[in-house]
Coordinates of C-alpha atoms in Angstrom, one line a residue:
X527 CA 21.4 3.1 3.2
X528 CA 18.3 3.6 5.2
X529 CA 18.2 4.2 8.9
X530 CA 16.0 2.9 11.8
X531 CA 13.3 5.5 11.3
X532 CA 13.0 4.8 7.6
X533 CA 12.9 1.0 8.2
X534 CA 10.1 1.6 10.8
X535 CA 8.1 3.7 8.4
X536 CA 8.5 1.2 5.5
X537 CA 7.6 -1.8 7.7
X538 CA 4.5 -0.1 9.2
X539 CA 3.2 1.1 5.8
X540 CA 3.8 -2.4 4.4
X541 CA 1.6 -3.8 7.2
X542 CA -1.1 -1.4 6.4
X543 CA -0.8 -2.2 2.7
X544 CA -1.0 -6.0 3.5
X545 CA -4.0 -5.7 5.7
X546 CA -5.8 -3.6 3.0
X547 CA -5.7 -6.9 1.0
X548 CA -7.3 -9.0 3.8
X549 CA -10.4 -9.5 1.7
X550 CA -8.4 -12.1 -0.3
X551 CA -8.7 -14.4 2.8
X552 CA -5.3 -16.0 2.2
X553 CA -2.3 -16.0 4.5
X554 CA 0.0 -16.5 1.5
X555 CA -1.4 -13.4 -0.2
X556 CA -1.2 -11.4 3.1
X557 CA 2.5 -12.3 3.5
X558 CA 3.2 -11.7 -0.2
X559 CA 1.6 -8.3 -0.1
X560 CA 3.6 -7.4 3.0
X561 CA 6.8 -8.3 1.2
X562 CA 5.8 -6.4 -1.9
X563 CA 4.8 -3.5 0.4
X564 CA 8.3 -3.5 1.9
X565 CA 9.9 -3.6 -1.5
X566 CA 7.8 -0.9 -3.0
X567 CA 8.1 1.2 0.2
X568 CA 11.9 1.0 -0.1
X569 CA 11.7 2.0 -3.8
X570 CA 9.5 5.0 -2.9
X571 CA 11.8 6.0 -0.1
X572 CA 14.8 5.9 -2.4
X573 CA 13.4 7.6 -5.5
X574 CA 10.6 9.8 -3.9
X575 CA 8.3 8.8 -6.7
X576 CA 5.0 6.8 -6.3
X577 CA 4.8 6.0 -10.1
X578 CA 7.1 2.9 -9.9
X579 CA 5.2 1.2 -7.1
X580 CA 1.8 2.1 -8.7
X581 CA 2.8 0.6 -12.0
X582 CA 4.3 -2.5 -10.3
X583 CA 1.1 -2.9 -8.3
X584 CA -0.9 -2.8 -11.5
X585 CA 1.4 -5.3 -13.3
X586 CA 1.2 -7.7 -10.4
X587 CA -2.5 -7.2 -9.4
X588 CA -4.3 -7.1 -12.8
X589 CA -3.1 -10.5 -14.1
X590 CA -3.8 -12.1 -10.7
X591 CA -7.4 -10.8 -10.7
X592 CA -7.9 -11.7 -14.4
X593 CA -6.6 -15.2 -14.0
X594 CA -8.7 -15.7 -10.9
X595 CA -11.9 -14.7 -12.6
X596 CA -11.0 -16.8 -15.7
X597 CA -10.4 -19.8 -13.5
X598 CA -13.8 -19.4 -11.9
X599 CA -12.4 -19.1 -8.4
X600 CA -14.3 -16.2 -6.8
X601 CA -13.1 -17.1 -3.3
X602 CA -9.7 -15.5 -3.8
X603 CA -8.0 -18.3 -1.9
X604 CA -4.7 -19.7 -3.2
X605 CA -4.8 -22.6 -0.6

């Protein structure tokens, strides 16, 4: 179980992670990256290893970018 301090650190780092993806210009992506940041932050806090979140970020991000380019949608907007 994580305490108040840990939750605060995870939530703040997830906000920074989400806003580092602001160039996608989509509220849906901003919310999704914040949620993933919370999940991956909790994973990091539990296992003290960055490899899991890095691999997960690649597995989520690479197909999204690939499909976006293949679809000819350079605006990055889902809606």
